[in-house]
CSV table of C-alpha atoms in Angstrom, one decimal:
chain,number,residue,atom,x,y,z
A,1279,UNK,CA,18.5,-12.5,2.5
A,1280,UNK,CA,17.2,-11.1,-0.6
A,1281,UNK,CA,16.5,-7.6,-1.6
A,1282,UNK,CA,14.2,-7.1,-4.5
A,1283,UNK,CA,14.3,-3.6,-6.1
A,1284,UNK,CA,11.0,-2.0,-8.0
A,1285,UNK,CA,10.9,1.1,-10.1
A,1286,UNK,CA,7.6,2.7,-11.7
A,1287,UNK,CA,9.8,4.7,-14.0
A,1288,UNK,CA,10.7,5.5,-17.3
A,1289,UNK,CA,13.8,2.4,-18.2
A,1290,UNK,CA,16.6,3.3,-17.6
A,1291,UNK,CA,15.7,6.7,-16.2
A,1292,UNK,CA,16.2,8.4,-12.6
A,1293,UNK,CA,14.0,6.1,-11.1
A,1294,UNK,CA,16.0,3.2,-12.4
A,1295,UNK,CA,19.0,4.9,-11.3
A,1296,UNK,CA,18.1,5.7,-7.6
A,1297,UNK,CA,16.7,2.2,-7.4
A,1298,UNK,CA,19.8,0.9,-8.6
A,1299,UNK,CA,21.6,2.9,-6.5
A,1300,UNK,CA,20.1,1.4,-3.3
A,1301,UNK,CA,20.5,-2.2,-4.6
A,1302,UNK,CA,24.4,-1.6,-5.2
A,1303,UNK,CA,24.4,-0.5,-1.2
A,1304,UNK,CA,22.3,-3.3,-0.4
A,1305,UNK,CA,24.1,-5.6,-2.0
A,1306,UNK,CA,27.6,-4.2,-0.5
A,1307,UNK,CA,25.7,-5.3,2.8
A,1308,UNK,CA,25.0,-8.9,1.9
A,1309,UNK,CA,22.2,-9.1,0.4
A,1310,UNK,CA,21.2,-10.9,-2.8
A,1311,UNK,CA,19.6,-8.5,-5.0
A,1312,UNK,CA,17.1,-8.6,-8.0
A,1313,UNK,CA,15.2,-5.3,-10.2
A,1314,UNK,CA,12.4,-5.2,-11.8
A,1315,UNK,CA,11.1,-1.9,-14.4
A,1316,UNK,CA,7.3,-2.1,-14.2
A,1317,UNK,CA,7.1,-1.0,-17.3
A,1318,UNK,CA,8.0,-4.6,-18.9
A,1319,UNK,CA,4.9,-5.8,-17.1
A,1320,UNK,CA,1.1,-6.1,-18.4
A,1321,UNK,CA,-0.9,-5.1,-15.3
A,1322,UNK,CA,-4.8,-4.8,-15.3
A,1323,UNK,CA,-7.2,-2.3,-12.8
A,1324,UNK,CA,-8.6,-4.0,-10.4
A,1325,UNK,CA,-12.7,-4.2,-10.8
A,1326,UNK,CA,-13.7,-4.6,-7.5
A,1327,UNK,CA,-15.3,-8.0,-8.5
A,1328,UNK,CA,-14.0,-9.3,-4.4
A,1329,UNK,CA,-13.2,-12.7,-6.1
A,1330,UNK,CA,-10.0,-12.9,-4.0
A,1331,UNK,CA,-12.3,-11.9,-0.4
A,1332,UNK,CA,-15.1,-14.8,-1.5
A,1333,UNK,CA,-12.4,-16.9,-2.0
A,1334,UNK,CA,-10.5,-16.1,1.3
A,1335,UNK,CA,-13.3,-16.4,3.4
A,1336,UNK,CA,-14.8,-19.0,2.2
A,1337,UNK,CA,-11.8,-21.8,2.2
A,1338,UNK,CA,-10.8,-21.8,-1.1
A,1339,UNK,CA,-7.7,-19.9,-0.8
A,1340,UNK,CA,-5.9,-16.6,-2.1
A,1341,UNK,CA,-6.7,-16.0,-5.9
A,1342,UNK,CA,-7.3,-13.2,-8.3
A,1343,UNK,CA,-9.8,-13.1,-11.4
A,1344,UNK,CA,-7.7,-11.1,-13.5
A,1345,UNK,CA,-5.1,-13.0,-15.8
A,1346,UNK,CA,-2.0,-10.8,-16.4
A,1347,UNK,CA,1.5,-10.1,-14.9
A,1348,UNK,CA,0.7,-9.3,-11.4
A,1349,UNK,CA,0.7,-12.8,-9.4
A,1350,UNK,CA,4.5,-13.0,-11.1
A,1351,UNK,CA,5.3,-9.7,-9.6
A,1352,UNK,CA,3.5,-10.6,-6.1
A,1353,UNK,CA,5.5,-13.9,-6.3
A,1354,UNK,CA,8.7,-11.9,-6.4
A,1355,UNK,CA,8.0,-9.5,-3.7
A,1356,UNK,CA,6.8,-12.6,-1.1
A,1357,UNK,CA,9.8,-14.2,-2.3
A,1358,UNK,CA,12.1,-10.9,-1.1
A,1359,UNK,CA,12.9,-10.4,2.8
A,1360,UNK,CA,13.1,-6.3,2.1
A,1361,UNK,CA,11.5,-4.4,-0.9
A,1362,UNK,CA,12.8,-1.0,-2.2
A,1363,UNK,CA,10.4,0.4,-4.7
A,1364,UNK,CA,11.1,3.8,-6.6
A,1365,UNK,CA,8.1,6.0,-8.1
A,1366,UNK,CA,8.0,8.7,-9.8
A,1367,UNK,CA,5.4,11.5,-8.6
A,1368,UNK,CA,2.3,12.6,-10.7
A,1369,UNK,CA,0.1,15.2,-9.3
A,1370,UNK,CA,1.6,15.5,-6.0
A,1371,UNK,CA,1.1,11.7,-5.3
A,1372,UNK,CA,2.1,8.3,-6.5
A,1373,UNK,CA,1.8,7.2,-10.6
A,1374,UNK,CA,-1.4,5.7,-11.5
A,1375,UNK,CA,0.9,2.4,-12.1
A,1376,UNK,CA,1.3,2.4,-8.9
A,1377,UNK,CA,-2.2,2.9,-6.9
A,1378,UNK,CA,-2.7,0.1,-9.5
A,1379,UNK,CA,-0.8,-1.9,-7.6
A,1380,UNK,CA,-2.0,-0.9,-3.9
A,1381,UNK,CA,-5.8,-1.4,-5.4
A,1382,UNK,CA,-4.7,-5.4,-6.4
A,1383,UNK,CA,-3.1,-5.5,-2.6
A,1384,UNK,CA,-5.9,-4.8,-1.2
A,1385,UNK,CA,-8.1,-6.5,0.1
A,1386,UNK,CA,-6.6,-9.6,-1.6
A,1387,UNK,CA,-3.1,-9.3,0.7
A,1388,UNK,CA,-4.6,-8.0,3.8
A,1389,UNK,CA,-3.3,-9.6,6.8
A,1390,UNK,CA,-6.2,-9.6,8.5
A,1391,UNK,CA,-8.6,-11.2,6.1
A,1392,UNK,CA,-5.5,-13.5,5.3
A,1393,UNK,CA,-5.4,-14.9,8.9
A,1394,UNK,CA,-8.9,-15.4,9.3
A,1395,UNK,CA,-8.6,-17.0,5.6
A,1396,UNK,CA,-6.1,-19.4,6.9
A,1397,UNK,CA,-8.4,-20.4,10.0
A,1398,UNK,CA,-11.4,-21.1,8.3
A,1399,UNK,CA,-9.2,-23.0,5.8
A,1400,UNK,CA,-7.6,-25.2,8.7
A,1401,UNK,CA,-11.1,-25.5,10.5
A,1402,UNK,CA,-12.6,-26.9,7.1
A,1403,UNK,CA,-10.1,-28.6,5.3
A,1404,UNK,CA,-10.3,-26.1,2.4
A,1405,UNK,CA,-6.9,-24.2,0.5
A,1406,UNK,CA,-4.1,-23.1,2.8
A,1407,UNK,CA,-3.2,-19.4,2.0
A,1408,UNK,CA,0.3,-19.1,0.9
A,1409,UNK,CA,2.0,-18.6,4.3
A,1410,UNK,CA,4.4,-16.2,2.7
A,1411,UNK,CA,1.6,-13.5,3.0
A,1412,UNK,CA,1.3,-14.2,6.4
A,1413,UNK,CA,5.5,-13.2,7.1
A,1414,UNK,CA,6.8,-10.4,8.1
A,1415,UNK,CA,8.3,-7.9,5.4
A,1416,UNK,CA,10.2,-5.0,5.2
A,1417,UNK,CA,10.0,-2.2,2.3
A,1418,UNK,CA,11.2,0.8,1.5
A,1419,UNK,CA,10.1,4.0,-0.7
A,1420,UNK,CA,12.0,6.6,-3.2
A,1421,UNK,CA,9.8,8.9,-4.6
A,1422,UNK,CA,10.8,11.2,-7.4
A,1423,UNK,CA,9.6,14.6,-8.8
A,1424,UNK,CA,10.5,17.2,-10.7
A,1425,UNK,CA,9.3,20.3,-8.7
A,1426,UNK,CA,8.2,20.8,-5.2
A,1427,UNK,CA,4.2,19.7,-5.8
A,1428,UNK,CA,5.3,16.7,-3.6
A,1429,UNK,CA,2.8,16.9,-0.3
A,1430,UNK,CA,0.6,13.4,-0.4
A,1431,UNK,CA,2.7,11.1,-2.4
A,1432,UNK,CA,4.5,9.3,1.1
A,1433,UNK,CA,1.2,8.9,2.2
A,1434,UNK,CA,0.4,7.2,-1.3
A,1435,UNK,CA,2.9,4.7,-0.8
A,1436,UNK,CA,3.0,3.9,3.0
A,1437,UNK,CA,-0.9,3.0,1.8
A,1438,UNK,CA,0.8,0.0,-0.4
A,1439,UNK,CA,2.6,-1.6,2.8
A,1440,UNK,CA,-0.5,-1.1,5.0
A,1441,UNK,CA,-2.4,-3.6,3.7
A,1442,UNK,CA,0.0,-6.7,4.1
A,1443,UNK,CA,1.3,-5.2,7.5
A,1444,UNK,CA,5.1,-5.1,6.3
A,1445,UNK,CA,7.6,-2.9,8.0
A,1446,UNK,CA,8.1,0.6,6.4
A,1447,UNK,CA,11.9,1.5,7.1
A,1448,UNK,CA,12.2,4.6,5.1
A,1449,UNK,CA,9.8,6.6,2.8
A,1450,UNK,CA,11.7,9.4,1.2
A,1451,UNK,CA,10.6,12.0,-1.4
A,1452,UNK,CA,12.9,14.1,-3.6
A,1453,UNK,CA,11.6,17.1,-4.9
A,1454,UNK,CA,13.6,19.0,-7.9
A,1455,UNK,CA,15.3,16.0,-8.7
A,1456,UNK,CA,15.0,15.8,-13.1
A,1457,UNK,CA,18.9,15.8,-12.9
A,1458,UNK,CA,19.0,13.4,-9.2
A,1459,UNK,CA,21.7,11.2,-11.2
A,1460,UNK,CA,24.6,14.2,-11.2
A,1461,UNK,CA,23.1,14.9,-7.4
A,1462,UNK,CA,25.4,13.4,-5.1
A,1463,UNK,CA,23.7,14.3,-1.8
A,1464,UNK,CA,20.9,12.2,-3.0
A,1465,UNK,CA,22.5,9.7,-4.4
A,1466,UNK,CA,24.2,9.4,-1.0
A,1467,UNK,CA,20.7,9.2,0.6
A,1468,UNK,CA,19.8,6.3,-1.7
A,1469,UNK,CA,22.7,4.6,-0.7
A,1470,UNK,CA,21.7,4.8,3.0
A,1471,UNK,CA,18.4,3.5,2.0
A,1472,UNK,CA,19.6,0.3,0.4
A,1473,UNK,CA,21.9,0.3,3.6
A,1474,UNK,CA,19.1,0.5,5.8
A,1475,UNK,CA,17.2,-2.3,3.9
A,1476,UNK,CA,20.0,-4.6,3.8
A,1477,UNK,CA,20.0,-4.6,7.6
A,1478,UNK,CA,16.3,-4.5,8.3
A,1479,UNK,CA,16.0,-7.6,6.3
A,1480,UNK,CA,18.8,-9.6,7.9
A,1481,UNK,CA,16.7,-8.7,10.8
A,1482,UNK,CA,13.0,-8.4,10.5
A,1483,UNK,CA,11.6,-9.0,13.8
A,1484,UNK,CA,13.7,-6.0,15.2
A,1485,UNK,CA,13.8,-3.8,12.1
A,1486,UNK,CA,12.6,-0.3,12.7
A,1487,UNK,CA,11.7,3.1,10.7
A,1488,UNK,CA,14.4,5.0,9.9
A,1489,UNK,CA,13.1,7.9,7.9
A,1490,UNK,CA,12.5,11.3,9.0
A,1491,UNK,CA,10.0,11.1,12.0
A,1492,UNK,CA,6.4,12.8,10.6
A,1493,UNK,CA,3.4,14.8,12.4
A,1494,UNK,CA,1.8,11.2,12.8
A,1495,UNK,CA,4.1,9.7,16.1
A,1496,UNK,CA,2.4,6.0,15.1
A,1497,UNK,CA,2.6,5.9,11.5
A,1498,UNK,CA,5.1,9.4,10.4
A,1499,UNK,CA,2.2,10.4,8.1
A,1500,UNK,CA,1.9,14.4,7.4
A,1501,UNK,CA,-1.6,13.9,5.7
A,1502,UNK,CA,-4.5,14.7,8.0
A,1503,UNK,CA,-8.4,15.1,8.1
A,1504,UNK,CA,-9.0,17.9,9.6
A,1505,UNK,CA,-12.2,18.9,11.2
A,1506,UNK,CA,-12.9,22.7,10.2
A,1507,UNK,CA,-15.4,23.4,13.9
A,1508,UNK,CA,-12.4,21.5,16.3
A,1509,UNK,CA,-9.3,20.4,16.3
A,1510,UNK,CA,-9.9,16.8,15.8
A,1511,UNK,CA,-8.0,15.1,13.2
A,1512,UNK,CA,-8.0,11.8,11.9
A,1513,UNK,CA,-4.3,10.4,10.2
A,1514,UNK,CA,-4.9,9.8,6.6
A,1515,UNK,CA,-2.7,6.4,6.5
A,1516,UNK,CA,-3.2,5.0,9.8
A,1517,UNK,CA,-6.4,6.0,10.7
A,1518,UNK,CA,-6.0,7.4,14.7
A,1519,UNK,CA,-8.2,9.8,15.9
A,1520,UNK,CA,-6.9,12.7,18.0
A,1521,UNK,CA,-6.1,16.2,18.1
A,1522,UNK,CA,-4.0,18.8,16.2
A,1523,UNK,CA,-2.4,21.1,18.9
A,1524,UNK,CA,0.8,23.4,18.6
A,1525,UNK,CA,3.2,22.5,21.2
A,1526,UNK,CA,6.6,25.2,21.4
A,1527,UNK,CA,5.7,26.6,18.1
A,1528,UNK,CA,5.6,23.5,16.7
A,1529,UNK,CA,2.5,21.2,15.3
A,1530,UNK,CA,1.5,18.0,17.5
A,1531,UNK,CA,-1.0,15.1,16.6
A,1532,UNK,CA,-1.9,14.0,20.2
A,1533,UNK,CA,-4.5,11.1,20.7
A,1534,UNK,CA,-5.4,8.6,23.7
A,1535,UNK,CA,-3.4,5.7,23.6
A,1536,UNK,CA,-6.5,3.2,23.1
A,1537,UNK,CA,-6.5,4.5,19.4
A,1538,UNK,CA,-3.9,2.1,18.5
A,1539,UNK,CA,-5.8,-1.1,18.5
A,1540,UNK,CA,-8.0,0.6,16.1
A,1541,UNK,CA,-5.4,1.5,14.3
A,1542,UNK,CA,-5.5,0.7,9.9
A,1543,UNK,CA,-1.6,-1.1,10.5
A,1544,UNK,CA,-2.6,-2.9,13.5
A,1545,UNK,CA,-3.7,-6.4,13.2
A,1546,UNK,CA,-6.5,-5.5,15.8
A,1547,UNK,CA,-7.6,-2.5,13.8
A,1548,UNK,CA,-7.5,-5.0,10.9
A,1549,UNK,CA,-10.0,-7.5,12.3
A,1550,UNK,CA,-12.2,-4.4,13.7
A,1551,UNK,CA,-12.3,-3.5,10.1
A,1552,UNK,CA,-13.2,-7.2,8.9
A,1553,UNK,CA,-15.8,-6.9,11.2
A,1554,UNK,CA,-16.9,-3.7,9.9
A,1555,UNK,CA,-16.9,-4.7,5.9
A,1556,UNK,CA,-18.5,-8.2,7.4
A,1557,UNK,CA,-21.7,-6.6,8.5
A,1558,UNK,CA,-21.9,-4.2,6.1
A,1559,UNK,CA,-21.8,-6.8,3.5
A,1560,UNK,CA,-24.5,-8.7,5.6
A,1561,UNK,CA,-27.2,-5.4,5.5
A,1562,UNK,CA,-26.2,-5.2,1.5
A,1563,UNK,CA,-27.0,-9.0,1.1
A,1564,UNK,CA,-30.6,-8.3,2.8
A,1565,UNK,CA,-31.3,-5.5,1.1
A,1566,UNK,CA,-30.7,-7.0,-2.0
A,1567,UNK,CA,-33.7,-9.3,-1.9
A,1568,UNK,CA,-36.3,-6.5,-1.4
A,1569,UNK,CA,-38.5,-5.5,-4.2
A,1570,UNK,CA,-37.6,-2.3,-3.4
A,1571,UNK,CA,-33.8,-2.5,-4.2
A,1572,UNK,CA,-34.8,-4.6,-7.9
A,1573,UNK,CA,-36.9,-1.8,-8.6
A,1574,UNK,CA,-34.2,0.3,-8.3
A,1575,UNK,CA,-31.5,-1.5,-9.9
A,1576,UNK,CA,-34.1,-1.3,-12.8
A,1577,UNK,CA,-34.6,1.8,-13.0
A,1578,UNK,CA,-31.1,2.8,-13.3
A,1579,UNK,CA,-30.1,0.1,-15.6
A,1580,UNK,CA,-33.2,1.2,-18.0
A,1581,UNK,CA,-32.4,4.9,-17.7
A,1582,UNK,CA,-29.4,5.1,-19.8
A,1583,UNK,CA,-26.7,2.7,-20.8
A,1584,UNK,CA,-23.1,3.3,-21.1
A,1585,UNK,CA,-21.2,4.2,-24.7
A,1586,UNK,CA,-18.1,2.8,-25.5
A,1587,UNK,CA,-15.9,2.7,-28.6
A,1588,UNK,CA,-15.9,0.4,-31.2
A,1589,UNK,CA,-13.9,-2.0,-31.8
């Protein structure tokens, strides 16, 4: 059993310590432990060029155009049973390092394109996707800030574990925490983290969340889409539909229990969305060949081109 720990911070700063801090709990718990500081890695944006979806859907396995240190890192998280990452928060939210990341997840490590990848690759004799990406995972999330502008960032990184489908077991934020390594109440709570992890990766297929329940009762997300004439709401992480309604003083998300298969962490609400990208991708395709859409592309290309520095 094998517990990787990931920190987006400064080296050797808080968010190397509270990472650290799990790992030495996880490790008192049996499990064999490695860290990683993103900041020794070379990672690129992704461009959008959906070389890894032509090449899952088309047989020829999961690949990435870009040449840098991010199929090292991936290798070490598919090689890890349980994940705990650490990131500092920018903005209220997640470090652009580490949207960085989510972007290259996805849609390259979703599980749904990845099992439909897999089928078409049995059916047709093409590349088997690595079946690591098709196993269960469990992660953890630290995130640490320096004042109380906090409010989207565990919806940030619960985004990063959607895509693959692995198991969130706690996502914790820390606000006013630029001295969290004389803090010893939070330092305890990163122990109980790496705890937590230890256990929900000796046992995957039973592992649950054990983080502070949110508004969200599928997903514990607090972000919401609100609609400003009703009080329809749509969960910013998983998706669900429902309503917002205020239930002894307190606020509710309440939606009708078909909402789940459609849901963005369900592997049904996956292939809904496959589906979805699929035909959308088909009416692009078609409207490509009109004389119309050329005329267009011209037009826009002609009209002005883009500076950039010298080099």
């Amino acid at each position: 059993m094998k517990v990787l720990g990931i920190s987006f911070g400064t080296r050797n700063g808080n968010n190397d310590a509270m990472c650290k801090q799990a790992l030495m709990a996880a490790k008192e718990n049996g499990a064999e432990i490695e860290f990683i500081n993103m900041q020794n890695l070379h990672i690129e944006h992704c461009t959008g060029c959906i070389a890894c979806v032509k090449g899952i859907f088309s047989g020829k396995g999961n690949f990435c155009a870009l040449n840098d240190d991010f199929g090292w890192l991936l290798d070490k998280m598919l090689d890890a049973d349980g994940i705990v990452i650490s990131v500092p928060i920018f903005e209220k939210g997640a470090t652009g390092l580490f949207r960085t990341i989510t972007d290259r997840f996805g849609p390259r490590m979703d599980r749904g394109s990845n099992t439909i990848g897999a089928m078409i690759a049995k059916e047709h004799g093409g590349k088997e996707i690595d079946p690591r990406i098709l196993q269960d995972r469990v992660i953890s999330y630290m995130c640490i800030g320096g004042s109380d502008w906090a409010t989207r960032v565990q919806c940030d990184t619960a985004m990063q574990a959607l895509t693959p489908l692995w198991k969130v077991i706690d996502n914790e934020y820390f606000m006013w925490s630029k001295g969290i390594m004389m803090d010893d109440e939070k330092l305890a709570r990163a122990t109980q983290i790496g705890k937590n992890i230890a256990e929900a990766a000796a046992d995957i297929e039973n592992a649950q969340y054990q983080g502070e329940e949110g508004v969200c009762p599928h997903c514990h997300c607090r972000n919401f889409f609100l609609d400003n004439s009703s009080t329809k709401a749509i969960c910013c992480l998983c998706g669900i539909e429902g309503n917002i309604e205020i239930v002894d003083g307190a606020v509710k998300f309440v939606f009708p229990e078909e909402q789940i298969k459609h849901a963005h962490d369900t592997l049904s609400g996956k292939f809904i969305h496959c589906d979805d990208i699929q035909e959308n991708e088909g009416k692009l395709t078609a409207s490509k060949s009109s004389d119309e859409y050329k005329r267009r592309k011209k037009m826009y290309m002609d009209f002005i081109q883009s500076s950039k520095p010298e080099r």
